[in-house]
Tab-separated table of C-alpha atoms in Angstrom:
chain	number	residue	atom	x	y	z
A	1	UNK	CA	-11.887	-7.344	-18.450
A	2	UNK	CA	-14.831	-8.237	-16.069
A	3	UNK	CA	-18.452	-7.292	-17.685
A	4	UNK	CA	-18.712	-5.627	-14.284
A	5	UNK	CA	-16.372	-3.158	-14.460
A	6	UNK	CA	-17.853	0.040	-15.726
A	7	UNK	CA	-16.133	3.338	-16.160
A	8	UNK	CA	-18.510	6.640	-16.721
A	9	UNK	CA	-17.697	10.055	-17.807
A	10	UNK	CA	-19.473	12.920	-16.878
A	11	UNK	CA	-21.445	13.598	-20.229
A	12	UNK	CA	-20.794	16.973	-22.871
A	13	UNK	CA	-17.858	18.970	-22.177
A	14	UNK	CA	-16.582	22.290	-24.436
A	15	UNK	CA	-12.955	22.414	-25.075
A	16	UNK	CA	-11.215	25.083	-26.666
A	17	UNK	CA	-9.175	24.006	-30.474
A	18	UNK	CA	-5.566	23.464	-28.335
A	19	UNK	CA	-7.080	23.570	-25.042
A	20	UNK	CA	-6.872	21.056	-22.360
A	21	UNK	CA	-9.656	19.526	-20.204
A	22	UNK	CA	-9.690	16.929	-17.085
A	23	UNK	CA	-12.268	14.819	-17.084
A	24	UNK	CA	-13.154	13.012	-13.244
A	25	UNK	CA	-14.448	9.515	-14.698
A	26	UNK	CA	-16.827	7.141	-12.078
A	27	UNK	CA	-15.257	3.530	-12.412
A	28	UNK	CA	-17.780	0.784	-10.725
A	29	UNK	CA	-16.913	-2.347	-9.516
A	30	UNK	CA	-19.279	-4.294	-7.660
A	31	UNK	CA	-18.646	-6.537	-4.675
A	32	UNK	CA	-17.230	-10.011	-5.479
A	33	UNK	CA	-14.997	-8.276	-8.422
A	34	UNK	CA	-11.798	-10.884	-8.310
A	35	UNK	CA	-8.661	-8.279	-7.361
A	36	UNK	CA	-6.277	-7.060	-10.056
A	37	UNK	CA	-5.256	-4.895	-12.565
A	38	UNK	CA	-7.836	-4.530	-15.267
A	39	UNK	CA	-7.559	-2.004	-18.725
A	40	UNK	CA	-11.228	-0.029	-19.444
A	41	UNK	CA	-11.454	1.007	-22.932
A	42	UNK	CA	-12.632	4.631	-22.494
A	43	UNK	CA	-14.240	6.353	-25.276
A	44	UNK	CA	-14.839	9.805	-26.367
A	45	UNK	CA	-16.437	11.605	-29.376
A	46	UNK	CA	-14.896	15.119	-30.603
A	47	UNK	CA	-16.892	16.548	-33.766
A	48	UNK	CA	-17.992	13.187	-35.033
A	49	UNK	CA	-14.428	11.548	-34.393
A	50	UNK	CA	-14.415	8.970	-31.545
A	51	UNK	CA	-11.250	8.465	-30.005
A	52	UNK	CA	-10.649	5.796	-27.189
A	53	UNK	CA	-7.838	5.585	-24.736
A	54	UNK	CA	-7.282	2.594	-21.957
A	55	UNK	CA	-7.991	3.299	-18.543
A	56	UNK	CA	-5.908	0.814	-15.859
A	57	UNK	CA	-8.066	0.173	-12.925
A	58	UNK	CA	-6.732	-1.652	-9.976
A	59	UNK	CA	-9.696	-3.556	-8.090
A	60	UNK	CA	-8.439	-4.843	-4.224
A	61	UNK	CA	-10.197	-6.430	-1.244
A	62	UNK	CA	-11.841	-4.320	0.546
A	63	UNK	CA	-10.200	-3.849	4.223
A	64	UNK	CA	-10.693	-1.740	6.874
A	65	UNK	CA	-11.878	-1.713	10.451
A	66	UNK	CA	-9.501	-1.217	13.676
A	67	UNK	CA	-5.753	-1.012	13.170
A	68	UNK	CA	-4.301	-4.355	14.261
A	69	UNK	CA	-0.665	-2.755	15.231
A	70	UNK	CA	-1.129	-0.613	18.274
A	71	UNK	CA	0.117	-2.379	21.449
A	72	UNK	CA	1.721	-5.380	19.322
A	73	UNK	CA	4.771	-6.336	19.790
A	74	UNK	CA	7.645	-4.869	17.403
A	75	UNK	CA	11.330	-6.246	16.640
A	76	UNK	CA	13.934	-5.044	13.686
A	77	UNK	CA	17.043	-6.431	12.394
A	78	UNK	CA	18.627	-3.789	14.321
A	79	UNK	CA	18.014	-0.114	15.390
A	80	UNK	CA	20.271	2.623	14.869
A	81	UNK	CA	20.445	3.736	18.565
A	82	UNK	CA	18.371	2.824	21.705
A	83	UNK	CA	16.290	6.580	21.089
A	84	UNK	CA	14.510	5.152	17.316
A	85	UNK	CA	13.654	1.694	18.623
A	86	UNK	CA	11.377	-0.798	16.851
A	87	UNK	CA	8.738	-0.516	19.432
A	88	UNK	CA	8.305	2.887	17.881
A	89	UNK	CA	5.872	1.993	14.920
A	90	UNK	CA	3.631	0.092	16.902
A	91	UNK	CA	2.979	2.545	20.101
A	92	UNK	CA	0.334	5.119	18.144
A	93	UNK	CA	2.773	8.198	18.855
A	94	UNK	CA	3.482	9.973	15.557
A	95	UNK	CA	6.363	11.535	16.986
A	96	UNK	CA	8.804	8.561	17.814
A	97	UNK	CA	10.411	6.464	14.788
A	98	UNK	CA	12.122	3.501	13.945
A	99	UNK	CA	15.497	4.001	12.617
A	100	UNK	CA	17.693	1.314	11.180
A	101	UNK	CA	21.441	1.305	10.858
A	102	UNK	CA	22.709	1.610	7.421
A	103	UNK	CA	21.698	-1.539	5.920
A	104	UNK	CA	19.479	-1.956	2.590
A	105	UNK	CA	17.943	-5.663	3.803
A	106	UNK	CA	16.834	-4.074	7.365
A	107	UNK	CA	13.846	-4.900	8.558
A	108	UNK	CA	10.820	-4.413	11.161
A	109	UNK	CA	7.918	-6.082	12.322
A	110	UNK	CA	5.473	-6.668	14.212
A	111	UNK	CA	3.058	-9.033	16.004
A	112	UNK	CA	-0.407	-8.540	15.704
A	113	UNK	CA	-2.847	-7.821	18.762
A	114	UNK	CA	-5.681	-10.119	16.439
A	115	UNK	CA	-4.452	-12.289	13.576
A	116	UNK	CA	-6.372	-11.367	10.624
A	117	UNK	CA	-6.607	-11.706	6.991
A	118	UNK	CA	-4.575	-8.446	5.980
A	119	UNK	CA	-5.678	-6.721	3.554
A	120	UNK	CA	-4.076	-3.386	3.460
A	121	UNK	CA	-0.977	-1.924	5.502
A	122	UNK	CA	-0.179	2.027	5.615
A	123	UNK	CA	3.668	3.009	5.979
A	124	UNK	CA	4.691	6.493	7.580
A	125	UNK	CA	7.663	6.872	6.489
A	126	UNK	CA	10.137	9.399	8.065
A	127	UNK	CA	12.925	10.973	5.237
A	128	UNK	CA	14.866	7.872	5.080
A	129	UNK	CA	12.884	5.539	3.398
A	130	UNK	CA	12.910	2.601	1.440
A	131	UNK	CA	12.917	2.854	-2.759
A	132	UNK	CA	11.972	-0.776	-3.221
A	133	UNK	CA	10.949	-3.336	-0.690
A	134	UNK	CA	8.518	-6.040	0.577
A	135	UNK	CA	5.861	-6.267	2.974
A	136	UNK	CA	5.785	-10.023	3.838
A	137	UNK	CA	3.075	-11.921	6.703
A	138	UNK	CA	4.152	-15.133	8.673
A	139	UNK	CA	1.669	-16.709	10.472
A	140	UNK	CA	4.269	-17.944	13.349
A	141	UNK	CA	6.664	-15.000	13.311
A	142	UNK	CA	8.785	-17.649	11.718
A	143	UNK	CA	8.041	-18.682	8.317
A	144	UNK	CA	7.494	-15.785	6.378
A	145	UNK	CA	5.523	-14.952	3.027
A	146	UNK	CA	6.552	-12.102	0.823
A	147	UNK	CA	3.136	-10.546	0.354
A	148	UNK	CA	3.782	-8.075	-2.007
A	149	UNK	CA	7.373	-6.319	-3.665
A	150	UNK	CA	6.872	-2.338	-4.033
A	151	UNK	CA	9.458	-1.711	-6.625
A	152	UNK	CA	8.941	2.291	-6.252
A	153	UNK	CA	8.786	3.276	-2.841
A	154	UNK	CA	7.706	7.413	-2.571
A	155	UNK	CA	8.509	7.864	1.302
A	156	UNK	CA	5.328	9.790	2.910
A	157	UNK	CA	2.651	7.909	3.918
A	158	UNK	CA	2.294	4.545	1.756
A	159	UNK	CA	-0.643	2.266	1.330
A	160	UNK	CA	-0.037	-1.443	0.330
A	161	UNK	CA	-2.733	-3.500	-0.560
A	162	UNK	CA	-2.272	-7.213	0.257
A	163	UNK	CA	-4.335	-8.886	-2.042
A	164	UNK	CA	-2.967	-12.437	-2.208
A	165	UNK	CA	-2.167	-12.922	1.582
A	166	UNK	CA	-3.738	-15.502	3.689
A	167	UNK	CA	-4.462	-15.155	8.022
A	168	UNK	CA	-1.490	-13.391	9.226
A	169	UNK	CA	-0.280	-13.460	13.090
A	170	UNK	CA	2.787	-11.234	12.124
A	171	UNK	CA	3.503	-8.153	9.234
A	172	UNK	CA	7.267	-7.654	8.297
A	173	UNK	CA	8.460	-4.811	5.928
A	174	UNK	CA	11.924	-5.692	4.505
A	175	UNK	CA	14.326	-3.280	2.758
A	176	UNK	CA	15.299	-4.255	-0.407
A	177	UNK	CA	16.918	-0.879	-1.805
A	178	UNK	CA	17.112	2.231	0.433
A	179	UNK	CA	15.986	5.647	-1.345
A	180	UNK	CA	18.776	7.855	1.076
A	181	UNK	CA	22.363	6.860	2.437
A	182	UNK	CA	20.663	6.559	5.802
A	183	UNK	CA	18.699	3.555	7.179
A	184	UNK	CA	15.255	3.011	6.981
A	185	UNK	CA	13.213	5.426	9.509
A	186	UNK	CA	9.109	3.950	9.598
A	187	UNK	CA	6.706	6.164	12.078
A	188	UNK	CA	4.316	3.846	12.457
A	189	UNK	CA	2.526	1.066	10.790
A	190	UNK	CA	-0.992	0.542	9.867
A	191	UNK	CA	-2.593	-2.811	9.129
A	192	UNK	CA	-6.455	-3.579	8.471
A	193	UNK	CA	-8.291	-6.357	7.592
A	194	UNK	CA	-9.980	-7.542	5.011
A	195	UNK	CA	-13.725	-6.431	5.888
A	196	UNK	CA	-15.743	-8.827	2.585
């Protein structure tokens, strides 16, 4: 655990013998924290008896800025029929889609208007989405890094924080395991760079 990495409670509370209480906690990590996953030993004292729990924060570059997708040029693996075409998550309409064809390693990309250091990437996910998969950068649109693995994809709108990843030109996101028995079906994608 990094010294800097503090985690505050909100002071005295009254809780009820049984009861329940949330407690909002203010976790502080100051600029030039390394990213990861760090445990905070929380404590707290009921009637002379202090009890202390672990608290997992998860410390990432900051990123941020203007969207690097919109206008950029997007390719797939394949699309499930000319009217959910790749170009789809990179035009800024929320109401066209990407749709793959049944196939769990399907993927989509997308060439940056600005290659950046990426730092985070937001997924809007239609119904169909993907339970585990990677969102990998290439600099060339040929030789790809697998950025990060998300192991339990939620559908909805997903952010992905690429921590490790170096200047990117391109951002891929690969099926691994779909969540439906339809393709993959992506809204849009998001990326941002790292701003610090």
């Amino acid at each position: 655990l990094p010294i800097s990495v503090a985690v505050r409670t909100p002071g005295a509370r009254t809780l009820r013998r049984g009861g329940t209480v949330r407690l909002p906690l203010a976790v502080t990590v100051p600029a030039g924290t390394a990213p990861g996953t760090y445990t905070v030993p929380v404590r707290f004292t009921v009637a002379g008896r202090t009890v202390e729990r672990p608290v997992t924060v998860r410390v990432h570059l900051p990123a941020g800025g203007r969207d690097l997708v919109p206008g950029g040029l997007a390719t797939s693996s394949g699309d499930e029929t000319p009217d959910f075409p790749a170009a789809a998550v990179a035009d800024g309409d929320p109401a066209t889609r990407w749709s793959s064809p049944v196939d769990d390693s399907a993927w989509v990309q997308v060439r940056l208007r600005t290659p950046a250091r990426v730092g985070k990437v937001v997924l809007h996910w239609q119904d169909a989405y993907a339970a585990r998969y990677q969102v990998q950068t290439s600099a060339d649109g040929v030789t790809w890094h697998t950025a990060v693995t998300v192991a339990d994809g939620g559908g909805g709108d997903e952010t992905v924080w690429l921590d490790g990843a170096g200047q990117a030109g391109y951002i891929r996101v690969r099926g691994v395991r779909r969540a439906t028995a339809f393709g993959y079906s992506l809204y849009g994608i998001e990326a941002y760079a790292v701003t610090g």
